[in-house]
JSON list of C-alpha atoms in Angstrom, two decimals:
[
{"chain": "F", "resi": 1, "resn": "UNK", "atom": "CA", "xyz": [11.48, -22.22, -14.68]},
{"chain": "F", "resi": 2, "resn": "UNK", "atom": "CA", "xyz": [12.09, -18.89, -13.00]},
{"chain": "F", "resi": 3, "resn": "UNK", "atom": "CA", "xyz": [8.81, -17.23, -14.01]},
{"chain": "F", "resi": 4, "resn": "UNK", "atom": "CA", "xyz": [5.36, -18.82, -14.04]},
{"chain": "F", "resi": 5, "resn": "UNK", "atom": "CA", "xyz": [1.92, -17.42, -14.85]},
{"chain": "F", "resi": 6, "resn": "UNK", "atom": "CA", "xyz": [-1.14, -19.46, -13.93]},
{"chain": "F", "resi": 7, "resn": "UNK", "atom": "CA", "xyz": [-4.33, -18.16, -15.52]},
{"chain": "F", "resi": 8, "resn": "UNK", "atom": "CA", "xyz": [-7.95, -19.17, -15.69]},
{"chain": "F", "resi": 9, "resn": "UNK", "atom": "CA", "xyz": [-11.27, -17.81, -14.54]},
{"chain": "F", "resi": 10, "resn": "UNK", "atom": "CA", "xyz": [-11.88, -21.03, -12.64]},
{"chain": "F", "resi": 11, "resn": "UNK", "atom": "CA", "xyz": [-8.60, -20.92, -10.72]},
{"chain": "F", "resi": 12, "resn": "UNK", "atom": "CA", "xyz": [-9.52, -22.24, -7.25]},
{"chain": "F", "resi": 13, "resn": "UNK", "atom": "CA", "xyz": [-6.23, -23.49, -5.85]},
{"chain": "F", "resi": 14, "resn": "UNK", "atom": "CA", "xyz": [-2.50, -23.51, -6.50]},
{"chain": "F", "resi": 15, "resn": "UNK", "atom": "CA", "xyz": [-1.42, -26.70, -8.32]},
{"chain": "F", "resi": 16, "resn": "UNK", "atom": "CA", "xyz": [0.78, -28.73, -5.96]},
{"chain": "F", "resi": 17, "resn": "UNK", "atom": "CA", "xyz": [3.44, -29.14, -8.69]},
{"chain": "F", "resi": 18, "resn": "UNK", "atom": "CA", "xyz": [4.23, -25.42, -8.35]},
{"chain": "F", "resi": 19, "resn": "UNK", "atom": "CA", "xyz": [5.80, -25.94, -4.93]},
{"chain": "F", "resi": 20, "resn": "UNK", "atom": "CA", "xyz": [8.43, -28.23, -6.43]},
{"chain": "F", "resi": 21, "resn": "UNK", "atom": "CA", "xyz": [9.82, -25.34, -8.52]},
{"chain": "F", "resi": 22, "resn": "UNK", "atom": "CA", "xyz": [12.33, -24.27, -5.91]},
{"chain": "F", "resi": 23, "resn": "UNK", "atom": "CA", "xyz": [14.14, -21.91, -8.31]},
{"chain": "F", "resi": 24, "resn": "UNK", "atom": "CA", "xyz": [10.95, -19.98, -9.12]},
{"chain": "F", "resi": 25, "resn": "UNK", "atom": "CA", "xyz": [11.39, -16.22, -8.82]},
{"chain": "F", "resi": 26, "resn": "UNK", "atom": "CA", "xyz": [8.14, -14.79, -10.24]},
{"chain": "F", "resi": 27, "resn": "UNK", "atom": "CA", "xyz": [4.72, -16.35, -9.66]},
{"chain": "F", "resi": 28, "resn": "UNK", "atom": "CA", "xyz": [1.65, -14.69, -11.17]},
{"chain": "F", "resi": 29, "resn": "UNK", "atom": "CA", "xyz": [-1.88, -15.89, -10.42]},
{"chain": "F", "resi": 30, "resn": "UNK", "atom": "CA", "xyz": [-3.99, -12.88, -11.34]},
{"chain": "F", "resi": 31, "resn": "UNK", "atom": "CA", "xyz": [-5.84, -11.74, -14.47]},
{"chain": "F", "resi": 32, "resn": "UNK", "atom": "CA", "xyz": [-4.67, -8.90, -16.66]},
{"chain": "F", "resi": 33, "resn": "UNK", "atom": "CA", "xyz": [-5.75, -5.54, -15.24]},
{"chain": "F", "resi": 34, "resn": "UNK", "atom": "CA", "xyz": [-7.45, -4.55, -18.48]},
{"chain": "F", "resi": 35, "resn": "UNK", "atom": "CA", "xyz": [-9.66, -7.64, -18.47]},
{"chain": "F", "resi": 36, "resn": "UNK", "atom": "CA", "xyz": [-11.73, -6.71, -15.36]},
{"chain": "F", "resi": 37, "resn": "UNK", "atom": "CA", "xyz": [-11.85, -10.44, -14.56]},
{"chain": "F", "resi": 38, "resn": "UNK", "atom": "CA", "xyz": [-11.61, -12.04, -11.13]},
{"chain": "F", "resi": 39, "resn": "UNK", "atom": "CA", "xyz": [-10.17, -15.44, -10.36]},
{"chain": "F", "resi": 40, "resn": "UNK", "atom": "CA", "xyz": [-11.50, -17.55, -7.48]},
{"chain": "F", "resi": 41, "resn": "UNK", "atom": "CA", "xyz": [-8.43, -18.41, -5.42]},
{"chain": "F", "resi": 42, "resn": "UNK", "atom": "CA", "xyz": [-9.48, -18.26, -1.75]},
{"chain": "F", "resi": 43, "resn": "UNK", "atom": "CA", "xyz": [-6.25, -19.10, 0.04]},
{"chain": "F", "resi": 44, "resn": "UNK", "atom": "CA", "xyz": [-2.53, -19.41, -0.39]},
{"chain": "F", "resi": 45, "resn": "UNK", "atom": "CA", "xyz": [-1.35, -22.81, 0.87]},
{"chain": "F", "resi": 46, "resn": "UNK", "atom": "CA", "xyz": [1.21, -22.99, 3.67]},
{"chain": "F", "resi": 47, "resn": "UNK", "atom": "CA", "xyz": [3.47, -24.68, 1.12]},
{"chain": "F", "resi": 48, "resn": "UNK", "atom": "CA", "xyz": [4.12, -21.24, -0.35]},
{"chain": "F", "resi": 49, "resn": "UNK", "atom": "CA", "xyz": [7.03, -21.23, 2.13]},
{"chain": "F", "resi": 50, "resn": "UNK", "atom": "CA", "xyz": [8.85, -23.77, -0.10]},
{"chain": "F", "resi": 51, "resn": "UNK", "atom": "CA", "xyz": [9.35, -21.13, -2.82]},
{"chain": "F", "resi": 52, "resn": "UNK", "atom": "CA", "xyz": [12.28, -19.51, -1.02]},
{"chain": "F", "resi": 53, "resn": "UNK", "atom": "CA", "xyz": [13.62, -17.81, -4.17]},
{"chain": "F", "resi": 54, "resn": "UNK", "atom": "CA", "xyz": [10.44, -15.86, -4.97]},
{"chain": "F", "resi": 55, "resn": "UNK", "atom": "CA", "xyz": [11.03, -12.17, -5.57]},
{"chain": "F", "resi": 56, "resn": "UNK", "atom": "CA", "xyz": [7.60, -11.30, -7.04]},
{"chain": "F", "resi": 57, "resn": "UNK", "atom": "CA", "xyz": [4.20, -12.73, -6.12]},
{"chain": "F", "resi": 58, "resn": "UNK", "atom": "CA", "xyz": [1.09, -11.44, -7.93]},
{"chain": "F", "resi": 59, "resn": "UNK", "atom": "CA", "xyz": [-2.28, -12.55, -6.56]},
{"chain": "F", "resi": 60, "resn": "UNK", "atom": "CA", "xyz": [-4.53, -9.58, -7.44]},
{"chain": "F", "resi": 61, "resn": "UNK", "atom": "CA", "xyz": [-8.23, -9.96, -8.21]},
{"chain": "F", "resi": 62, "resn": "UNK", "atom": "CA", "xyz": [-8.95, -13.26, -6.51]},
{"chain": "F", "resi": 63, "resn": "UNK", "atom": "CA", "xyz": [-11.07, -14.06, -3.47]},
{"chain": "F", "resi": 64, "resn": "UNK", "atom": "CA", "xyz": [-8.34, -14.33, -0.84]},
{"chain": "F", "resi": 65, "resn": "UNK", "atom": "CA", "xyz": [-9.66, -14.03, 2.71]},
{"chain": "F", "resi": 66, "resn": "UNK", "atom": "CA", "xyz": [-6.46, -14.85, 4.55]},
{"chain": "F", "resi": 67, "resn": "UNK", "atom": "CA", "xyz": [-2.70, -14.83, 4.03]},
{"chain": "F", "resi": 68, "resn": "UNK", "atom": "CA", "xyz": [-0.81, -17.67, 5.77]},
{"chain": "F", "resi": 69, "resn": "UNK", "atom": "CA", "xyz": [1.84, -16.86, 8.37]},
{"chain": "F", "resi": 70, "resn": "UNK", "atom": "CA", "xyz": [4.31, -18.79, 6.19]},
{"chain": "F", "resi": 71, "resn": "UNK", "atom": "CA", "xyz": [4.46, -15.79, 3.85]},
{"chain": "F", "resi": 72, "resn": "UNK", "atom": "CA", "xyz": [7.01, -14.41, 6.29]},
{"chain": "F", "resi": 73, "resn": "UNK", "atom": "CA", "xyz": [9.55, -17.06, 5.28]},
{"chain": "F", "resi": 74, "resn": "UNK", "atom": "CA", "xyz": [9.86, -15.66, 1.73]},
{"chain": "F", "resi": 75, "resn": "UNK", "atom": "CA", "xyz": [12.89, -13.58, 2.67]},
{"chain": "F", "resi": 76, "resn": "UNK", "atom": "CA", "xyz": [13.73, -12.61, -0.94]},
{"chain": "F", "resi": 77, "resn": "UNK", "atom": "CA", "xyz": [10.28, -11.23, -1.75]},
{"chain": "F", "resi": 78, "resn": "UNK", "atom": "CA", "xyz": [10.46, -7.71, -3.19]},
{"chain": "F", "resi": 79, "resn": "UNK", "atom": "CA", "xyz": [7.01, -7.20, -4.70]},
{"chain": "F", "resi": 80, "resn": "UNK", "atom": "CA", "xyz": [3.66, -8.48, -3.42]},
{"chain": "F", "resi": 81, "resn": "UNK", "atom": "CA", "xyz": [0.32, -7.56, -5.00]},
{"chain": "F", "resi": 82, "resn": "UNK", "atom": "CA", "xyz": [-2.87, -8.47, -3.14]},
{"chain": "F", "resi": 83, "resn": "UNK", "atom": "CA", "xyz": [-5.32, -5.86, -4.46]},
{"chain": "F", "resi": 84, "resn": "UNK", "atom": "CA", "xyz": [-8.97, -6.71, -5.17]},
{"chain": "F", "resi": 85, "resn": "UNK", "atom": "CA", "xyz": [-9.37, -9.52, -2.67]},
{"chain": "F", "resi": 86, "resn": "UNK", "atom": "CA", "xyz": [-11.36, -9.97, 0.57]},
{"chain": "F", "resi": 87, "resn": "UNK", "atom": "CA", "xyz": [-8.60, -9.50, 3.14]},
{"chain": "F", "resi": 88, "resn": "UNK", "atom": "CA", "xyz": [-9.59, -8.05, 6.51]},
{"chain": "F", "resi": 89, "resn": "UNK", "atom": "CA", "xyz": [-6.20, -8.55, 8.19]},
{"chain": "F", "resi": 90, "resn": "UNK", "atom": "CA", "xyz": [-2.58, -9.43, 7.53]},
{"chain": "F", "resi": 91, "resn": "UNK", "atom": "CA", "xyz": [-0.37, -11.83, 9.49]},
{"chain": "F", "resi": 92, "resn": "UNK", "atom": "CA", "xyz": [2.21, -10.30, 11.82]},
{"chain": "F", "resi": 93, "resn": "UNK", "atom": "CA", "xyz": [4.83, -12.47, 10.10]},
{"chain": "F", "resi": 94, "resn": "UNK", "atom": "CA", "xyz": [4.71, -10.15, 7.09]},
{"chain": "F", "resi": 95, "resn": "UNK", "atom": "CA", "xyz": [6.94, -7.84, 9.09]},
{"chain": "F", "resi": 96, "resn": "UNK", "atom": "CA", "xyz": [9.79, -10.26, 8.36]},
{"chain": "F", "resi": 97, "resn": "UNK", "atom": "CA", "xyz": [9.76, -9.42, 4.63]},
{"chain": "F", "resi": 98, "resn": "UNK", "atom": "CA", "xyz": [12.60, -6.95, 4.93]},
{"chain": "F", "resi": 99, "resn": "UNK", "atom": "CA", "xyz": [13.36, -6.87, 1.18]},
{"chain": "F", "resi": 100, "resn": "UNK", "atom": "CA", "xyz": [9.77, -6.01, 0.28]},
{"chain": "F", "resi": 101, "resn": "UNK", "atom": "CA", "xyz": [9.64, -2.59, -1.41]},
{"chain": "F", "resi": 102, "resn": "UNK", "atom": "CA", "xyz": [6.25, -2.68, -3.17]},
{"chain": "F", "resi": 103, "resn": "UNK", "atom": "CA", "xyz": [2.98, -3.78, -1.55]},
{"chain": "F", "resi": 104, "resn": "UNK", "atom": "CA", "xyz": [-0.45, -3.43, -3.19]},
{"chain": "F", "resi": 105, "resn": "UNK", "atom": "CA", "xyz": [-3.51, -3.83, -0.93]},
{"chain": "F", "resi": 106, "resn": "UNK", "atom": "CA", "xyz": [-6.09, -1.69, -2.71]},
{"chain": "F", "resi": 107, "resn": "UNK", "atom": "CA", "xyz": [-9.76, -2.69, -2.62]},
{"chain": "F", "resi": 108, "resn": "UNK", "atom": "CA", "xyz": [-9.80, -5.15, 0.26]},
{"chain": "F", "resi": 109, "resn": "UNK", "atom": "CA", "xyz": [-11.71, -5.04, 3.56]},
{"chain": "F", "resi": 110, "resn": "UNK", "atom": "CA", "xyz": [-9.00, -3.69, 5.86]},
{"chain": "F", "resi": 111, "resn": "UNK", "atom": "CA", "xyz": [-10.27, -1.39, 8.60]},
{"chain": "F", "resi": 112, "resn": "UNK", "atom": "CA", "xyz": [-6.92, -0.03, 9.79]},
{"chain": "F", "resi": 113, "resn": "UNK", "atom": "CA", "xyz": [-3.36, 0.22, 8.59]},
{"chain": "F", "resi": 114, "resn": "UNK", "atom": "CA", "xyz": [-1.94, -3.12, 9.79]},
{"chain": "F", "resi": 115, "resn": "UNK", "atom": "CA", "xyz": [0.94, -2.94, 12.27]},
{"chain": "F", "resi": 116, "resn": "UNK", "atom": "CA", "xyz": [3.14, -5.43, 10.34]},
{"chain": "F", "resi": 117, "resn": "UNK", "atom": "CA", "xyz": [3.51, -2.87, 7.55]},
{"chain": "F", "resi": 118, "resn": "UNK", "atom": "CA", "xyz": [5.37, -0.55, 9.88]},
{"chain": "F", "resi": 119, "resn": "UNK", "atom": "CA", "xyz": [8.15, -3.14, 10.25]},
{"chain": "F", "resi": 120, "resn": "UNK", "atom": "CA", "xyz": [8.87, -3.22, 6.49]},
{"chain": "F", "resi": 121, "resn": "UNK", "atom": "CA", "xyz": [11.83, -0.85, 6.46]},
{"chain": "F", "resi": 122, "resn": "UNK", "atom": "CA", "xyz": [12.58, -1.32, 2.73]},
{"chain": "F", "resi": 123, "resn": "UNK", "atom": "CA", "xyz": [9.05, -0.47, 1.61]},
{"chain": "F", "resi": 124, "resn": "UNK", "atom": "CA", "xyz": [8.99, 2.30, -1.01]},
{"chain": "F", "resi": 125, "resn": "UNK", "atom": "CA", "xyz": [5.49, 1.79, -2.51]},
{"chain": "F", "resi": 126, "resn": "UNK", "atom": "CA", "xyz": [2.38, 1.18, -0.41]},
{"chain": "F", "resi": 127, "resn": "UNK", "atom": "CA", "xyz": [-1.13, 1.17, -1.88]},
{"chain": "F", "resi": 128, "resn": "UNK", "atom": "CA", "xyz": [-4.00, 0.73, 0.58]},
{"chain": "F", "resi": 129, "resn": "UNK", "atom": "CA", "xyz": [-6.59, 2.67, -1.44]},
{"chain": "F", "resi": 130, "resn": "UNK", "atom": "CA", "xyz": [-10.29, 1.82, -1.36]},
{"chain": "F", "resi": 131, "resn": "UNK", "atom": "CA", "xyz": [-10.41, -0.09, 1.92]},
{"chain": "F", "resi": 132, "resn": "UNK", "atom": "CA", "xyz": [-12.22, 0.98, 5.10]},
{"chain": "F", "resi": 133, "resn": "UNK", "atom": "CA", "xyz": [-9.21, 2.44, 6.86]},
{"chain": "F", "resi": 134, "resn": "UNK", "atom": "CA", "xyz": [-10.17, 5.15, 9.33]},
{"chain": "F", "resi": 135, "resn": "UNK", "atom": "CA", "xyz": [-6.93, 5.46, 11.27]},
{"chain": "F", "resi": 136, "resn": "UNK", "atom": "CA", "xyz": [-3.18, 5.31, 10.65]},
{"chain": "F", "resi": 137, "resn": "UNK", "atom": "CA", "xyz": [-0.97, 4.24, 13.58]},
{"chain": "F", "resi": 138, "resn": "UNK", "atom": "CA", "xyz": [1.82, 6.61, 14.61]},
{"chain": "F", "resi": 139, "resn": "UNK", "atom": "CA", "xyz": [4.26, 3.71, 14.02]},
{"chain": "F", "resi": 140, "resn": "UNK", "atom": "CA", "xyz": [4.04, 4.54, 10.30]},
{"chain": "F", "resi": 141, "resn": "UNK", "atom": "CA", "xyz": [7.12, 6.68, 10.96]},
{"chain": "F", "resi": 142, "resn": "UNK", "atom": "CA", "xyz": [9.16, 3.45, 10.81]},
{"chain": "F", "resi": 143, "resn": "UNK", "atom": "CA", "xyz": [8.57, 3.30, 7.03]},
{"chain": "F", "resi": 144, "resn": "UNK", "atom": "CA", "xyz": [11.44, 5.70, 6.57]},
{"chain": "F", "resi": 145, "resn": "UNK", "atom": "CA", "xyz": [12.14, 4.70, 2.95]},
{"chain": "F", "resi": 146, "resn": "UNK", "atom": "CA", "xyz": [8.55, 5.08, 1.81]},
{"chain": "F", "resi": 147, "resn": "UNK", "atom": "CA", "xyz": [8.29, 7.07, -1.44]},
{"chain": "F", "resi": 148, "resn": "UNK", "atom": "CA", "xyz": [4.70, 6.39, -2.55]},
{"chain": "F", "resi": 149, "resn": "UNK", "atom": "CA", "xyz": [1.68, 6.18, -0.24]},
{"chain": "F", "resi": 150, "resn": "UNK", "atom": "CA", "xyz": [-1.79, 5.78, -1.76]},
{"chain": "F", "resi": 151, "resn": "UNK", "atom": "CA", "xyz": [-4.69, 6.20, 0.68]},
{"chain": "F", "resi": 152, "resn": "UNK", "atom": "CA", "xyz": [-7.55, 7.15, -1.64]},
{"chain": "F", "resi": 153, "resn": "UNK", "atom": "CA", "xyz": [-11.18, 6.19, -0.93]},
{"chain": "F", "resi": 154, "resn": "UNK", "atom": "CA", "xyz": [-10.84, 5.41, 2.76]},
{"chain": "F", "resi": 155, "resn": "UNK", "atom": "CA", "xyz": [-12.49, 6.90, 5.88]},
{"chain": "F", "resi": 156, "resn": "UNK", "atom": "CA", "xyz": [-9.61, 8.90, 7.31]},
{"chain": "F", "resi": 157, "resn": "UNK", "atom": "CA", "xyz": [-10.67, 11.80, 9.49]},
{"chain": "F", "resi": 158, "resn": "UNK", "atom": "CA", "xyz": [-7.16, 12.77, 10.54]},
{"chain": "F", "resi": 159, "resn": "UNK", "atom": "CA", "xyz": [-3.49, 12.07, 9.85]},
{"chain": "F", "resi": 160, "resn": "UNK", "atom": "CA", "xyz": [-1.00, 11.39, 12.66]},
{"chain": "F", "resi": 161, "resn": "UNK", "atom": "CA", "xyz": [1.82, 13.91, 13.03]},
{"chain": "F", "resi": 162, "resn": "UNK", "atom": "CA", "xyz": [4.23, 11.04, 12.35]},
{"chain": "F", "resi": 163, "resn": "UNK", "atom": "CA", "xyz": [3.23, 11.03, 8.67]},
{"chain": "F", "resi": 164, "resn": "UNK", "atom": "CA", "xyz": [5.25, 14.25, 8.47]},
{"chain": "F", "resi": 165, "resn": "UNK", "atom": "CA", "xyz": [8.40, 12.25, 9.33]},
{"chain": "F", "resi": 166, "resn": "UNK", "atom": "CA", "xyz": [8.19, 10.34, 6.02]},
{"chain": "F", "resi": 167, "resn": "UNK", "atom": "CA", "xyz": [10.64, 12.75, 4.39]},
{"chain": "F", "resi": 168, "resn": "UNK", "atom": "CA", "xyz": [11.27, 10.47, 1.37]},
{"chain": "F", "resi": 169, "resn": "UNK", "atom": "CA", "xyz": [7.64, 10.66, 0.21]},
{"chain": "F", "resi": 170, "resn": "UNK", "atom": "CA", "xyz": [7.37, 11.74, -3.43]},
{"chain": "F", "resi": 171, "resn": "UNK", "atom": "CA", "xyz": [3.73, 10.77, -4.04]},
{"chain": "F", "resi": 172, "resn": "UNK", "atom": "CA", "xyz": [0.88, 10.99, -1.54]},
{"chain": "F", "resi": 173, "resn": "UNK", "atom": "CA", "xyz": [-2.76, 10.44, -2.54]},
{"chain": "F", "resi": 174, "resn": "UNK", "atom": "CA", "xyz": [-5.29, 11.36, 0.15]},
{"chain": "F", "resi": 175, "resn": "UNK", "atom": "CA", "xyz": [-8.29, 11.95, -2.09]},
{"chain": "F", "resi": 176, "resn": "UNK", "atom": "CA", "xyz": [-11.83, 11.02, -1.08]},
{"chain": "F", "resi": 177, "resn": "UNK", "atom": "CA", "xyz": [-11.41, 10.71, 2.67]},
{"chain": "F", "resi": 178, "resn": "UNK", "atom": "CA", "xyz": [-12.97, 12.78, 5.49]},
{"chain": "F", "resi": 179, "resn": "UNK", "atom": "CA", "xyz": [-10.00, 15.01, 6.27]},
{"chain": "F", "resi": 180, "resn": "UNK", "atom": "CA", "xyz": [-10.84, 18.44, 7.67]},
{"chain": "F", "resi": 181, "resn": "UNK", "atom": "CA", "xyz": [-7.30, 19.36, 8.66]},
{"chain": "F", "resi": 182, "resn": "UNK", "atom": "CA", "xyz": [-3.66, 18.48, 8.07]},
{"chain": "F", "resi": 183, "resn": "UNK", "atom": "CA", "xyz": [-0.91, 18.19, 10.70]},
{"chain": "F", "resi": 184, "resn": "UNK", "atom": "CA", "xyz": [0.88, 21.48, 11.36]},
{"chain": "F", "resi": 185, "resn": "UNK", "atom": "CA", "xyz": [4.19, 19.96, 10.17]},
{"chain": "F", "resi": 186, "resn": "UNK", "atom": "CA", "xyz": [2.72, 18.77, 6.86]},
{"chain": "F", "resi": 187, "resn": "UNK", "atom": "CA", "xyz": [4.56, 21.48, 4.94]},
{"chain": "F", "resi": 188, "resn": "UNK", "atom": "CA", "xyz": [7.80, 19.74, 5.89]},
{"chain": "F", "resi": 189, "resn": "UNK", "atom": "CA", "xyz": [7.19, 17.06, 3.24]},
{"chain": "F", "resi": 190, "resn": "UNK", "atom": "CA", "xyz": [9.29, 19.03, 0.78]},
{"chain": "F", "resi": 191, "resn": "UNK", "atom": "CA", "xyz": [10.08, 16.05, -1.49]},
{"chain": "F", "resi": 192, "resn": "UNK", "atom": "CA", "xyz": [6.46, 15.74, -2.57]},
{"chain": "F", "resi": 193, "resn": "UNK", "atom": "CA", "xyz": [5.69, 16.96, -6.06]},
{"chain": "F", "resi": 194, "resn": "UNK", "atom": "CA", "xyz": [3.42, 19.85, -5.10]},
{"chain": "F", "resi": 195, "resn": "UNK", "atom": "CA", "xyz": [2.40, 20.76, -8.63]},
{"chain": "F", "resi": 196, "resn": "UNK", "atom": "CA", "xyz": [-1.14, 20.66, -9.93]},
{"chain": "F", "resi": 197, "resn": "UNK", "atom": "CA", "xyz": [-0.43, 17.23, -11.38]},
{"chain": "F", "resi": 198, "resn": "UNK", "atom": "CA", "xyz": [-2.99, 14.71, -10.06]},
{"chain": "F", "resi": 199, "resn": "UNK", "atom": "CA", "xyz": [-0.35, 12.01, -9.71]},
{"chain": "F", "resi": 200, "resn": "UNK", "atom": "CA", "xyz": [1.74, 13.85, -7.13]},
{"chain": "F", "resi": 201, "resn": "UNK", "atom": "CA", "xyz": [-0.05, 15.20, -4.06]},
{"chain": "F", "resi": 202, "resn": "UNK", "atom": "CA", "xyz": [-3.81, 14.84, -4.12]},
{"chain": "F", "resi": 203, "resn": "UNK", "atom": "CA", "xyz": [-6.43, 16.13, -1.63]},
{"chain": "F", "resi": 204, "resn": "UNK", "atom": "CA", "xyz": [-9.55, 16.08, -3.81]},
{"chain": "F", "resi": 205, "resn": "UNK", "atom": "CA", "xyz": [-12.77, 14.93, -2.22]},
{"chain": "F", "resi": 206, "resn": "UNK", "atom": "CA", "xyz": [-11.88, 16.02, 1.34]},
{"chain": "F", "resi": 207, "resn": "UNK", "atom": "CA", "xyz": [-13.75, 18.74, 3.31]},
{"chain": "F", "resi": 208, "resn": "UNK", "atom": "CA", "xyz": [-10.45, 20.47, 4.13]},
{"chain": "F", "resi": 209, "resn": "UNK", "atom": "CA", "xyz": [-10.74, 23.56, 6.31]},
{"chain": "F", "resi": 210, "resn": "UNK", "atom": "CA", "xyz": [-7.28, 23.86, 7.83]},
{"chain": "F", "resi": 211, "resn": "UNK", "atom": "CA", "xyz": [-5.58, 24.64, 5.53]},
{"chain": "F", "resi": 212, "resn": "UNK", "atom": "CA", "xyz": [-8.20, 25.21, 2.83]},
{"chain": "F", "resi": 213, "resn": "UNK", "atom": "CA", "xyz": [-7.63, 23.61, -0.62]},
{"chain": "F", "resi": 214, "resn": "UNK", "atom": "CA", "xyz": [-6.37, 26.82, -2.25]},
{"chain": "F", "resi": 215, "resn": "UNK", "atom": "CA", "xyz": [-3.57, 26.96, 0.35]},
{"chain": "F", "resi": 216, "resn": "UNK", "atom": "CA", "xyz": [-2.65, 23.31, -0.22]},
{"chain": "F", "resi": 217, "resn": "UNK", "atom": "CA", "xyz": [-2.25, 23.97, -3.93]},
{"chain": "F", "resi": 218, "resn": "UNK", "atom": "CA", "xyz": [0.54, 26.46, -3.15]},
{"chain": "F", "resi": 219, "resn": "UNK", "atom": "CA", "xyz": [2.79, 23.70, -1.86]},
{"chain": "F", "resi": 220, "resn": "UNK", "atom": "CA", "xyz": [4.86, 23.34, 1.32]},
{"chain": "F", "resi": 221, "resn": "UNK", "atom": "CA", "xyz": [5.69, 27.03, 1.68]},
{"chain": "F", "resi": 222, "resn": "UNK", "atom": "CA", "xyz": [2.03, 28.02, 1.51]},
{"chain": "F", "resi": 223, "resn": "UNK", "atom": "CA", "xyz": [1.12, 25.43, 4.16]},
{"chain": "F", "resi": 224, "resn": "UNK", "atom": "CA", "xyz": [3.98, 26.46, 6.43]},
{"chain": "F", "resi": 225, "resn": "UNK", "atom": "CA", "xyz": [3.02, 30.13, 6.13]},
{"chain": "F", "resi": 226, "resn": "UNK", "atom": "CA", "xyz": [-0.59, 29.28, 6.87]},
{"chain": "F", "resi": 227, "resn": "UNK", "atom": "CA", "xyz": [0.21, 27.51, 10.14]},
{"chain": "F", "resi": 228, "resn": "UNK", "atom": "CA", "xyz": [2.71, 30.18, 11.13]},
{"chain": "F", "resi": 229, "resn": "UNK", "atom": "CA", "xyz": [0.02, 32.80, 10.67]},
{"chain": "F", "resi": 230, "resn": "UNK", "atom": "CA", "xyz": [-2.26, 30.85, 13.01]},
{"chain": "F", "resi": 231, "resn": "UNK", "atom": "CA", "xyz": [0.41, 30.93, 15.72]},
{"chain": "F", "resi": 232, "resn": "UNK", "atom": "CA", "xyz": [0.72, 34.70, 15.39]},
{"chain": "F", "resi": 233, "resn": "UNK", "atom": "CA", "xyz": [-2.99, 35.24, 15.95]}
]
């Protein structure tokens, strides 16, 4: 077997037989998104390290409180979904997942953007929406390949200037935070889709003052002109 889906509302643990499937590439232990169900898996066993050929691991909508350090041994992992769990931290060993390009962490209990994420140089999709994040470390600049960053429904009061170095960003959702201002170099994110389309660059639900929302809607040129005008005053 190269793909395995384990389903069941009463899922509490990973069957030990799974760890003998050393050719397994895709392991799914989460309910369908449309179902609104939650499974009850509370931890990933350390034996997850035996599945060295895994490329995709889906464990959304469970009750995970901790991810074992052994996750860092899954060197072929490209996609990891951990949304809708009870995670408050991530192991530093996750920084070893250098093939990982898609990481879903929405709706957990994280309070800051974990440092291990900044070591994931291949990451192109990062979703940390609906946590309790109130700060983003400046080391986020190391995510140089990042194309999609979803930060909705957090407690951000500011963005570090280093966010403006993520020149490959195409989609950035900042809605429903506490942002009153944007970094002066924000208009340099020219690869963002600055249209009125919600799924491109979103600021809704922030008390933005500098620049005001009507300036943001004009795109990078409008933001650059706004900050240039402030320097002239």
